[in-house]
Amino acid sequence: MTRATLHVRFAGPLVTVQDNGRTGHLRYGVPASGPMDRLAMAAANIALGNAPGATTVEISMGGAVLECGEGPLTVAIAGGGFSVDHAGAMLAPWTVTTLRPGQKLNIRPGSWGSWAYLAVAGTIQCNQWLVSSATHSQSGFGGGALHTGARLEISDAETRDAREGDIAQPDFAVPTGRCHVTLGPQDHHFKEGATDLFFACPYTLTDAYDRMGVRLDGPALPLDEALSIPSEPIVRGSVQVSGDGVPTVLLADHQTTGGYPKIATVVSCDLNAVAQMRSRDTLRFVQVTPRQAIDMARDYAAKVKTYLSDISAARGNLMQRLMSENLISGVVYDDPKRSDV
Amino acid sequence: MDMRFVPIADHALLIEFDAPASDTVTQAVASLDLALGNAQIDGLIETVPAIVNLLVSFDPLRTDHDKITAAAKTCLSERSNVTRNSTQHSVGICYDPAFATDLAAVAAATGLSEDAVINAHLGGEYSVLMYGFAPGYAYLRGVPEALQVPRKPAAVRDVPAGSVVIAGPQCLITTLTMPTGWSVIGRSPAQVLRDDPDKPFLFDTADTVRFTRMSRDEFHAQSATPR
């Protein structure tokens, strides 16, 4: 059993441990949590040869600097267009690399995106809650937040040099500024014209943005005078409108119920890209029917499956890659005993 | 009761009972919840019972709103056969002034003495309406009318976990140190979040709860003994 350690030399707010989340506990007030961008987390894990939902570190706009103590350890980074500095060398934002003892990995916000994922070739040792390491940010339950000075221990640590190199970024990971929603379920609690306004006008993401959700800025959506609805279930993607008419898109750590009406609900396959938007970005809501939403979810799942399958294969070690690129053909001697990978 | 089946995005259905909140509706929600849980419906992920409605979350790759609606209608037509066993819980509470930071204010607002507030709270028969807001926040209905006070205009920060808080007809035992606008009238050593994978939460919806008074010494003794 090989161990590796990563020392957290710096971590901004909202840098947390996440696996793909816990289901089945909404009825007890527990949201799924897990990654804000499920696609990016799966990409980091798959490119490294892990299960798609293996425990990762979710890195916020605050960034993180990790130093390899015991090692070596191969890691993958994916999500947004973060700036990735490995021991002074700038890497692609989506990449697999091997950290040697003493080397630092500095992950900072780059050209786009709000969340990046660090997957490791091994198992991150952390607390579990309800059979998941996903951190519920308000309580800290699960693997928890990483703070400057913390240390991550990785068991069964490996180097996987056959995995090293850039990870192809899918075009559908990038936010388009459009977000598909179905109407309701409480659109009837708004004054006439509110839903027209909601679809006609752009909304801007504000700084009130965390793992629970993001508050928007734009035309107020007037609620019905006779508003008194009993607390109702909320899902990830609910667009809840508070008494002052301000909409909030609820995300991974959403409260499970709320007494404010939900004017619309984001189709699940748009949530990854929406979560990668930043404060001051502009969002337009586009209405689809529930049937169209299901078709979109199925199309998206098929695209994701193809993409993850494409990045899942190991590229081979250095020698094999040089061979496949035909750079040194005829130069290397043919050794039938070589059978690594 | 009239029903509404409202599709939500690509992955959920809200089943609404078209009636104001009442024990009858709560019972209907609980029965439907149980029936859906027992029905082994393909693609169903989880159900979330609330006050007048119930959310069904499903996998859009395996099923859709129409299929879940049809399955729920079947459950509704058969649900009279389904009854659930509700558990009666006895939960300790300490009304020591150090814990009951709003006891005096509740007494002033209701025109009762502090002892009368305590006795009224102890006399209440509470039922677990639903969980909501945060992990383990079980909304208990049954605060006696004489004791019903509105929410505070602004939330108070850092109210300790285990606080027993009331607002209107509802009472809850907090599980996290969080802000709350409800009135803090005591503290309970009850662990709503349990370290037990088979039963991670103390209450199920429709369970009943009675509070029993404990001294500060008893409170500390029970708090020190994990259950």
Coordinates of C-alpha atoms in Angstrom, one line a residue:
Chain A
M1 CA 0.0 0.0 0.0
T2 CA 1.7 3.1 -1.2
R3 CA 0.8 6.4 0.4
A4 CA 1.0 9.9 -0.9
T5 CA 0.4 13.2 0.8
L6 CA -0.7 16.6 -0.5
H7 CA -0.1 19.6 1.8
V8 CA -2.6 22.4 1.3
R9 CA -0.3 25.4 1.1
F10 CA -3.2 27.6 0.2
A11 CA -6.9 27.1 -0.3
G12 CA -9.5 29.8 -1.0
P13 CA -13.1 29.6 0.3
L14 CA -15.3 26.7 -0.9
V15 CA -12.5 24.3 -1.7
T16 CA -14.1 21.0 -0.7
V17 CA -13.9 17.3 -1.0
Q18 CA -16.6 15.9 -3.4
D19 CA -17.6 12.6 -4.8
N20 CA -20.6 12.2 -6.9
G21 CA -23.0 12.9 -4.0
R22 CA -25.6 11.1 -2.0
T23 CA -29.2 10.4 -3.1
G24 CA -32.1 9.1 -1.1
H25 CA -31.9 11.6 1.8
L26 CA -33.8 14.6 0.4
R27 CA -36.7 13.5 2.6
Y28 CA -34.5 14.2 5.7
G29 CA -33.4 17.6 4.5
V30 CA -30.2 16.4 2.9
P31 CA -29.5 17.5 -0.7
A32 CA -27.3 15.4 -3.0
S33 CA -24.3 17.8 -2.8
G34 CA -21.5 16.4 -5.0
P35 CA -19.7 18.4 -7.8
M36 CA -21.2 21.7 -9.0
D37 CA -20.1 20.5 -12.5
R38 CA -20.6 16.7 -12.7
L39 CA -19.2 16.5 -16.2
A40 CA -15.9 18.0 -15.3
M41 CA -15.5 15.8 -12.3
A42 CA -16.3 12.7 -14.3
A43 CA -13.8 13.8 -17.0
A44 CA -11.0 14.2 -14.4
N45 CA -11.6 10.8 -12.9
I46 CA -12.1 8.9 -16.2
A47 CA -9.0 10.4 -17.8
L48 CA -7.1 9.1 -14.9
G49 CA -8.6 5.7 -15.0
N50 CA -10.8 6.1 -12.0
A51 CA -14.5 5.4 -11.5
P52 CA -16.4 8.6 -12.7
G53 CA -17.7 9.4 -9.2
A54 CA -14.5 8.8 -7.2
T55 CA -13.6 11.3 -4.5
T56 CA -12.0 14.5 -5.8
V57 CA -11.1 18.0 -4.6
E58 CA -13.4 20.7 -6.0
I59 CA -11.5 23.9 -6.4
S60 CA -13.4 27.2 -6.4
M61 CA -12.5 30.6 -7.8
G62 CA -10.5 31.1 -4.7
G63 CA -7.9 28.7 -6.1
A64 CA -5.6 26.2 -4.3
V65 CA -1.9 25.5 -4.0
L66 CA -1.0 21.9 -3.1
E67 CA 2.5 20.6 -2.4
C68 CA 3.3 16.9 -2.8
G69 CA 4.8 15.6 0.4
E70 CA 5.1 11.8 0.0
G71 CA 4.8 10.8 -3.6
P72 CA 4.9 10.5 -6.5
L73 CA 1.2 10.7 -7.4
T74 CA -0.5 11.1 -10.7
V75 CA -3.4 13.6 -10.7
A76 CA -5.9 14.9 -13.2
I77 CA -7.4 18.4 -13.4
A78 CA -10.5 19.3 -15.3
G79 CA -13.3 21.9 -15.3
G80 CA -13.5 25.5 -16.7
G81 CA -10.4 27.1 -18.1
F82 CA -8.3 27.3 -14.9
S83 CA -4.7 28.2 -14.9
V84 CA -2.6 25.1 -13.9
D85 CA 1.0 25.6 -12.8
H86 CA 2.9 22.4 -12.0
A87 CA 6.3 23.2 -10.5
G88 CA 6.6 26.3 -12.5
A89 CA 5.4 24.9 -15.8
M90 CA 2.1 26.0 -17.2
L91 CA -0.1 23.1 -18.2
A92 CA -3.4 22.9 -20.1
P93 CA -6.4 23.5 -17.9
W94 CA -7.6 19.9 -18.4
T95 CA -4.6 17.7 -18.0
V96 CA -3.0 14.6 -16.3
T97 CA 0.4 15.1 -14.7
T98 CA 2.5 13.4 -12.0
L99 CA 3.5 15.3 -8.9
R100 CA 6.9 14.4 -7.4
P101 CA 7.8 15.0 -3.7
G102 CA 8.4 18.7 -3.1
Q103 CA 6.6 19.8 -6.3
K104 CA 3.7 22.4 -6.1
L105 CA 0.5 22.4 -8.1
N106 CA -1.0 25.9 -8.2
I107 CA -4.6 26.0 -9.6
R108 CA -6.1 29.5 -10.1
P109 CA -9.1 30.8 -12.0
G110 CA -8.2 31.3 -15.7
S111 CA -10.0 32.4 -18.8
W112 CA -13.4 30.9 -17.8
G113 CA -15.2 28.7 -15.3
S114 CA -15.9 28.7 -11.6
W115 CA -15.1 25.2 -10.5
A116 CA -12.2 22.8 -11.3
Y117 CA -11.7 19.2 -10.1
L118 CA -8.5 17.5 -8.9
A119 CA -8.7 13.7 -9.2
V120 CA -5.9 11.5 -7.8
A121 CA -4.5 8.1 -8.8
G122 CA -5.4 6.6 -5.4
T123 CA -8.0 7.1 -2.7
I124 CA -8.4 10.3 -0.8
Q125 CA -8.7 9.5 2.9
C126 CA -11.5 11.6 4.4
N127 CA -14.7 11.5 6.4
Q128 CA -17.8 9.9 4.9
W129 CA -21.4 10.9 5.8
L130 CA -24.4 8.8 4.6
V131 CA -22.1 6.7 2.5
S132 CA -20.6 9.6 0.6
S133 CA -17.6 11.8 0.9
A134 CA -19.4 14.7 -0.8
T135 CA -19.2 17.8 1.4
H136 CA -22.4 19.6 2.4
S137 CA -21.0 23.1 2.6
Q138 CA -23.3 24.5 5.3
S139 CA -22.7 21.7 7.8
G140 CA -19.2 20.6 6.7
F141 CA -20.5 17.0 6.8
G142 CA -18.8 14.6 4.4
G143 CA -15.2 15.0 3.4
G144 CA -15.2 18.6 4.4
A145 CA -13.6 21.9 3.3
L146 CA -9.9 22.1 2.7
H147 CA -8.2 25.0 4.5
T148 CA -4.7 26.3 4.2
G149 CA -2.4 24.1 6.3
A150 CA -4.4 21.0 5.9
R151 CA -3.0 17.7 4.6
L152 CA -4.6 15.2 2.3
E153 CA -3.6 11.6 2.6
I154 CA -4.0 9.4 -0.4
S155 CA -3.9 5.6 0.0
D156 CA -3.0 3.2 -2.8
A157 CA -1.2 6.1 -4.5
E158 CA 0.1 5.4 -8.0
T159 CA 1.9 6.9 -10.8
R160 CA 0.1 6.3 -14.1
D161 CA 2.4 7.7 -16.7
A162 CA 0.4 6.1 -19.5
R163 CA -2.4 8.6 -18.5
E164 CA -0.3 11.8 -18.6
G165 CA -1.1 14.5 -21.1
D166 CA -3.9 16.9 -22.0
I167 CA -7.5 15.9 -21.7
A168 CA -9.8 16.9 -24.6
Q169 CA -12.3 19.5 -23.5
P170 CA -15.8 18.9 -24.8
D171 CA -17.4 22.0 -26.5
F172 CA -20.6 21.4 -24.6
A173 CA -18.8 22.0 -21.2
V174 CA -18.6 25.7 -22.0
P175 CA -21.5 28.0 -20.9
T176 CA -23.5 29.4 -23.7
G177 CA -25.3 32.1 -21.7
R178 CA -28.6 30.3 -22.5
C179 CA -30.3 28.1 -20.0
H180 CA -33.2 25.8 -20.7
V181 CA -36.0 25.5 -18.2
T182 CA -39.5 24.1 -17.8
L183 CA -42.1 26.4 -16.3
G184 CA -43.1 26.1 -12.7
P185 CA -44.1 24.3 -10.6
Q186 CA -45.4 27.5 -8.9
D187 CA -45.6 29.8 -11.9
H188 CA -49.3 30.4 -11.0
H189 CA -48.2 32.3 -7.9
F190 CA -46.9 35.2 -10.0
K191 CA -48.6 38.3 -11.2
E192 CA -49.6 38.4 -14.9
G193 CA -46.6 39.2 -17.1
A194 CA -44.0 37.9 -14.7
T195 CA -43.2 34.8 -16.7
D196 CA -43.0 36.9 -19.9
L197 CA -40.5 39.1 -18.2
F198 CA -38.6 36.1 -17.0
F199 CA -38.1 34.8 -20.5
A200 CA -37.7 38.2 -22.3
C201 CA -35.0 39.7 -20.2
P202 CA -31.4 38.8 -19.5
Y203 CA -30.4 38.1 -15.9
T204 CA -27.0 38.7 -14.4
L205 CA -25.3 36.4 -11.9
T206 CA -24.5 38.3 -8.7
D207 CA -21.7 37.7 -6.1
A208 CA -24.2 36.0 -3.9
Y209 CA -23.0 32.7 -5.4
D210 CA -22.0 29.6 -3.5
R211 CA -22.7 25.9 -3.5
M212 CA -26.3 26.5 -2.4
G213 CA -27.1 28.7 -5.4
V214 CA -26.7 31.9 -7.2
R215 CA -28.8 35.0 -6.9
L216 CA -29.6 36.8 -10.1
D217 CA -30.0 40.4 -10.9
G218 CA -32.6 41.6 -13.4
P219 CA -36.2 42.6 -13.6
A220 CA -38.1 41.8 -10.4
L221 CA -40.7 39.1 -10.8
P222 CA -43.8 40.3 -8.9
L223 CA -45.4 37.6 -6.8
D224 CA -49.1 37.2 -6.3
E225 CA -50.5 39.3 -3.5
A226 CA -52.2 36.4 -1.8
L227 CA -49.0 34.6 -1.5
S228 CA -49.0 32.0 1.3
I229 CA -47.7 28.7 0.0
P230 CA -46.8 25.9 2.3
S231 CA -43.2 24.8 2.3
E232 CA -42.6 22.7 -0.9
P233 CA -39.8 20.5 -2.1
I234 CA -37.0 22.0 -4.0
V235 CA -34.7 20.4 -6.6
R236 CA -31.3 21.2 -7.9
G237 CA -32.0 23.8 -10.6
S238 CA -35.2 25.3 -9.0
V239 CA -35.4 29.0 -9.8
Q240 CA -36.9 30.3 -6.6
V241 CA -38.2 33.9 -6.3
S242 CA -38.1 35.6 -2.9
G243 CA -40.6 38.1 -1.7
D244 CA -38.7 41.0 -3.3
G245 CA -39.1 39.4 -6.7
V246 CA -35.4 38.4 -7.0
P247 CA -34.8 34.9 -8.6
T248 CA -32.1 32.5 -7.3
V249 CA -31.0 29.4 -9.1
L250 CA -30.5 26.6 -6.5
L251 CA -27.5 24.4 -7.0
A252 CA -25.7 21.4 -5.4
D253 CA -26.2 22.2 -1.7
H254 CA -29.7 23.6 -2.1
Q255 CA -32.1 23.6 0.8
T256 CA -34.6 20.8 0.3
T257 CA -37.8 22.7 0.9
G258 CA -38.8 26.3 0.7
G259 CA -41.9 28.5 1.0
Y260 CA -41.1 30.8 -1.9
P261 CA -42.5 30.0 -5.3
K262 CA -40.4 28.4 -8.0
I263 CA -41.1 30.1 -11.3
A264 CA -39.1 27.6 -13.4
T265 CA -36.7 24.7 -13.1
V266 CA -33.4 24.3 -15.0
V267 CA -33.1 21.2 -17.2
S268 CA -30.5 19.0 -15.5
C269 CA -28.2 18.8 -18.5
D270 CA -27.7 22.6 -18.5
L271 CA -26.7 22.8 -14.8
N272 CA -23.0 21.9 -15.3
A273 CA -22.5 24.7 -17.7
V274 CA -24.6 27.1 -15.7
A275 CA -22.5 26.3 -12.6
Q276 CA -19.4 27.3 -14.6
M277 CA -20.7 30.8 -15.2
R278 CA -19.3 33.6 -13.1
S279 CA -20.7 36.6 -11.3
R280 CA -21.6 39.4 -13.8
D281 CA -22.1 36.9 -16.6
T282 CA -25.5 37.2 -18.3
L283 CA -28.0 34.4 -18.5
R284 CA -31.1 34.1 -20.7
F285 CA -33.8 31.5 -19.8
V286 CA -35.3 29.5 -22.7
Q287 CA -38.5 27.6 -22.1
V288 CA -38.9 24.0 -23.1
T289 CA -41.7 21.5 -22.5
P290 CA -41.1 18.6 -20.0
R291 CA -41.0 16.2 -23.0
Q292 CA -38.3 18.3 -24.7
A293 CA -36.4 18.4 -21.4
I294 CA -36.4 14.6 -21.3
D295 CA -35.2 14.4 -24.9
M296 CA -32.4 16.9 -24.1
A297 CA -31.3 14.9 -21.0
R298 CA -31.1 11.7 -23.1
D299 CA -29.2 13.4 -25.9
Y300 CA -26.8 15.0 -23.4
A301 CA -26.3 11.6 -21.7
A302 CA -25.4 10.0 -25.0
K303 CA -22.9 12.8 -25.8
V304 CA -21.3 12.5 -22.4
K305 CA -21.0 8.8 -22.7
T306 CA -19.2 9.1 -26.1
Y307 CA -16.9 11.8 -24.7
L308 CA -16.0 9.9 -21.6
S309 CA -15.4 6.8 -23.6
D310 CA -13.0 8.8 -25.9
I311 CA -10.9 10.0 -23.0
S312 CA -11.0 6.8 -21.0
A313 CA -8.2 5.0 -22.8
A314 CA -4.7 5.2 -21.6
R315 CA -2.3 6.8 -24.1
G316 CA 0.5 4.4 -23.3
N317 CA 3.9 5.2 -21.8
L318 CA 6.4 7.6 -23.3
M319 CA 7.9 4.9 -25.5
Q320 CA 4.6 3.7 -26.9
R321 CA 3.5 7.2 -27.6
L322 CA 6.7 8.1 -29.4
M323 CA 6.2 4.9 -31.4
S324 CA 2.6 5.7 -32.2
E325 CA 3.5 9.1 -33.4
N326 CA 6.2 7.6 -35.6
L327 CA 8.9 9.9 -34.3
I328 CA 11.5 7.3 -33.6
S329 CA 10.5 4.4 -35.7
G330 CA 13.4 2.4 -36.7
V331 CA 15.6 3.9 -33.9
V332 CA 14.4 1.8 -31.0
Y333 CA 15.5 -1.7 -30.9
D334 CA 12.8 -4.3 -30.9
D335 CA 12.7 -6.0 -27.5
P336 CA 10.1 -8.7 -27.3
K337 CA 10.4 -8.8 -23.5
R338 CA 9.1 -5.3 -23.1
S339 CA 5.5 -5.7 -22.2
D340 CA 4.8 -2.9 -19.8
V341 CA 1.2 -1.5 -20.1
Chain B
M1 CA -59.4 15.4 -3.1
D2 CA -58.4 16.8 -6.4
M3 CA -54.9 16.1 -7.5
R4 CA -52.4 17.9 -9.7
F5 CA -49.4 16.2 -11.4
V6 CA -46.9 18.9 -12.2
P7 CA -43.8 18.0 -14.3
I8 CA -40.5 19.5 -13.1
A9 CA -37.6 19.8 -15.6
D10 CA -36.6 16.4 -16.9
H11 CA -36.3 14.5 -13.7
A12 CA -39.1 15.2 -11.2
L13 CA -42.9 15.2 -10.7
L14 CA -44.7 17.2 -8.0
I15 CA -47.9 15.5 -6.9
E16 CA -50.2 18.1 -5.2
F17 CA -53.3 17.6 -3.1
D18 CA -55.5 20.5 -4.0
A19 CA -56.4 21.3 -0.4
P20 CA -55.2 23.5 2.5
A21 CA -52.8 22.0 5.0
S22 CA -54.5 19.6 7.4
D23 CA -54.0 16.3 9.2
T24 CA -56.1 14.7 6.5
V25 CA -53.8 15.9 3.7
T26 CA -50.7 15.1 5.7
Q27 CA -52.0 11.5 6.1
A28 CA -52.8 11.3 2.4
V29 CA -49.2 12.5 1.5
A30 CA -47.7 9.9 3.9
S31 CA -49.8 7.1 2.5
L32 CA -48.9 8.0 -1.1
D33 CA -45.2 8.3 0.0
L34 CA -45.3 4.8 1.5
A35 CA -47.2 3.3 -1.5
L36 CA -44.7 4.8 -4.0
G37 CA -41.8 3.5 -1.9
N38 CA -43.3 0.0 -1.9
A39 CA -44.3 -0.1 -5.6
Q40 CA -40.8 -0.7 -7.1
I41 CA -41.4 1.8 -9.9
D42 CA -38.8 1.6 -12.6
G43 CA -36.5 4.6 -12.7
L44 CA -37.8 6.1 -9.4
I45 CA -34.9 7.6 -7.4
E46 CA -36.6 9.0 -4.3
T47 CA -39.7 10.7 -2.9
V48 CA -39.9 13.8 -0.8
P49 CA -43.1 14.2 1.3
A50 CA -44.1 17.8 2.2
I51 CA -47.1 19.5 3.7
V52 CA -49.6 19.3 0.8
N53 CA -47.6 17.7 -1.9
L54 CA -44.9 15.1 -2.6
L55 CA -42.0 15.2 -5.0
V56 CA -40.9 12.2 -7.0
S57 CA -37.4 12.3 -8.4
F58 CA -36.6 10.0 -11.3
D59 CA -34.0 9.0 -13.8
P60 CA -34.9 10.5 -17.2
L61 CA -32.9 7.9 -19.0
R62 CA -35.2 5.2 -17.7
T63 CA -38.6 6.8 -17.3
D64 CA -40.5 10.0 -17.9
H65 CA -43.2 12.2 -16.3
D66 CA -46.1 10.3 -18.0
K67 CA -44.9 6.9 -16.7
I68 CA -44.4 8.2 -13.2
T69 CA -47.8 10.0 -13.3
A70 CA -49.5 6.7 -14.3
A71 CA -47.6 4.8 -11.6
A72 CA -48.6 7.3 -9.0
K73 CA -52.3 7.2 -10.0
T74 CA -52.2 3.4 -9.6
C75 CA -50.7 3.9 -6.1
L76 CA -53.4 6.4 -5.3
S77 CA -56.2 4.1 -6.3
E78 CA -54.7 1.3 -4.1
R79 CA -53.4 3.4 -1.2
S80 CA -56.3 2.7 1.2
N81 CA -54.7 -0.7 1.7
V82 CA -51.5 0.9 2.9
T83 CA -50.9 2.0 6.5
R84 CA -47.7 3.0 8.1
N85 CA -46.5 2.4 11.6
S86 CA -45.8 5.7 13.2
T87 CA -43.4 5.7 16.2
Q88 CA -44.1 7.7 19.3
H89 CA -40.9 9.5 20.6
S90 CA -40.2 11.0 24.0
V91 CA -37.7 13.7 23.7
G92 CA -36.0 15.5 26.6
I93 CA -35.8 19.2 26.8
C94 CA -34.1 21.6 29.3
Y95 CA -35.7 25.0 29.7
D96 CA -32.7 26.4 31.7
P97 CA -32.4 30.2 31.1
A98 CA -28.9 29.6 29.7
F99 CA -30.5 27.6 26.8
A100 CA -34.0 29.2 26.6
T101 CA -32.8 32.6 25.4
D102 CA -36.3 33.6 24.1
L103 CA -38.4 32.2 26.9
A104 CA -39.0 35.6 28.5
A105 CA -39.8 37.2 25.2
V106 CA -42.3 34.4 24.3
A107 CA -43.9 34.8 27.7
A108 CA -44.2 38.6 27.2
A109 CA -45.6 38.1 23.7
T110 CA -48.2 35.5 24.7
G111 CA -49.1 37.1 28.1
L112 CA -48.2 33.9 29.9
S113 CA -45.8 33.4 32.7
E114 CA -42.6 31.5 31.9
D115 CA -43.8 28.5 33.7
A116 CA -47.0 28.6 31.8
V117 CA -45.1 28.7 28.5
I118 CA -43.1 25.7 29.6
N119 CA -46.2 23.8 30.7
A120 CA -48.0 24.7 27.4
H121 CA -45.0 23.5 25.4
L122 CA -44.8 20.2 27.4
G123 CA -48.5 19.7 27.0
G124 CA -48.3 19.8 23.2
E125 CA -48.7 16.7 21.1
Y126 CA -46.4 17.0 18.1
S127 CA -46.4 15.2 14.8
V128 CA -43.5 15.1 12.4
L129 CA -44.8 17.0 9.4
M130 CA -41.7 16.9 7.1
Y131 CA -38.0 17.5 7.1
G132 CA -36.8 20.6 5.3
F133 CA -34.3 23.4 5.1
A134 CA -31.2 21.6 6.4
P135 CA -30.2 18.0 7.3
G136 CA -32.3 16.7 10.1
Y137 CA -34.6 19.8 10.5
A138 CA -37.8 18.0 11.3
Y139 CA -40.8 20.3 11.3
L140 CA -43.0 19.2 14.3
R141 CA -46.6 20.5 14.2
G142 CA -48.6 20.9 17.3
V143 CA -47.5 24.0 19.2
P144 CA -50.6 24.9 21.4
E145 CA -52.4 28.0 20.1
A146 CA -51.7 30.0 23.3
L147 CA -48.0 29.6 22.6
Q148 CA -47.9 30.5 18.9
V149 CA -45.7 33.4 18.1
P150 CA -44.6 34.7 14.7
R151 CA -41.0 34.5 13.4
K152 CA -38.7 37.3 14.5
P153 CA -38.3 40.1 12.0
A154 CA -34.6 39.1 11.6
A155 CA -32.7 35.9 12.1
V156 CA -30.3 35.5 15.0
R157 CA -26.9 34.1 14.1
D158 CA -25.1 31.1 15.6
V159 CA -28.0 29.5 17.4
P160 CA -26.4 26.3 18.9
A161 CA -27.3 22.8 17.6
G162 CA -29.9 21.1 19.7
S163 CA -31.9 24.3 20.3
V164 CA -35.7 23.8 20.5
V165 CA -37.3 26.6 18.5
I166 CA -40.9 27.5 17.8
A167 CA -42.7 29.7 15.2
G168 CA -46.4 29.6 14.7
P169 CA -47.8 26.1 15.1
Q170 CA -44.4 24.5 14.4
C171 CA -41.5 23.4 16.6
L172 CA -38.1 22.0 15.7
I173 CA -34.9 20.7 17.2
T174 CA -32.0 22.3 15.3
T175 CA -29.1 20.0 14.2
L176 CA -26.6 22.5 13.1
T177 CA -25.3 25.8 14.5
M178 CA -27.2 28.1 12.1
P179 CA -29.1 31.4 12.0
T180 CA -32.8 31.2 12.9
G181 CA -35.7 33.6 13.2
W182 CA -37.6 31.2 15.4
S183 CA -37.8 31.6 19.2
V184 CA -35.4 29.6 21.2
I185 CA -37.2 28.1 24.3
G186 CA -34.9 25.3 25.3
R187 CA -32.3 22.7 24.4
S188 CA -32.6 19.0 23.8
P189 CA -29.9 16.3 24.0
A190 CA -31.8 14.3 21.3
Q191 CA -29.6 13.3 18.4
V192 CA -31.8 13.8 15.4
L193 CA -28.8 13.1 13.2
R194 CA -27.6 9.7 14.3
D195 CA -24.3 7.9 13.7
D196 CA -26.2 4.8 12.6
P197 CA -26.1 3.9 8.9
D198 CA -29.3 1.8 9.2
K199 CA -31.3 4.7 10.7
P200 CA -29.4 7.9 10.2
F201 CA -32.3 10.2 11.3
L202 CA -34.3 9.9 14.5
F203 CA -37.8 10.6 13.1
D204 CA -39.9 9.6 10.2
T205 CA -42.7 11.7 8.9
A206 CA -46.0 11.1 10.7
D207 CA -44.2 10.0 13.9
T208 CA -45.4 11.7 17.0
V209 CA -43.2 13.5 19.6
R210 CA -43.8 14.5 23.3
F211 CA -41.3 16.6 25.2
T212 CA -40.3 15.7 28.7
R213 CA -38.6 18.2 31.0
M214 CA -35.1 17.7 32.3
S215 CA -32.8 19.6 34.6
R216 CA -29.5 21.1 33.4
D217 CA -27.6 18.2 35.1
E218 CA -29.8 15.6 33.4
F219 CA -29.3 17.5 30.1
H220 CA -25.5 17.4 30.5
A221 CA -25.5 13.7 31.6
Q222 CA -27.5 12.7 28.5
S223 CA -25.5 14.9 26.2
A224 CA -22.3 13.2 27.4
T225 CA -23.7 9.7 26.5
P226 CA -23.9 9.1 22.8
R227 CA -26.8 7.0 22.0

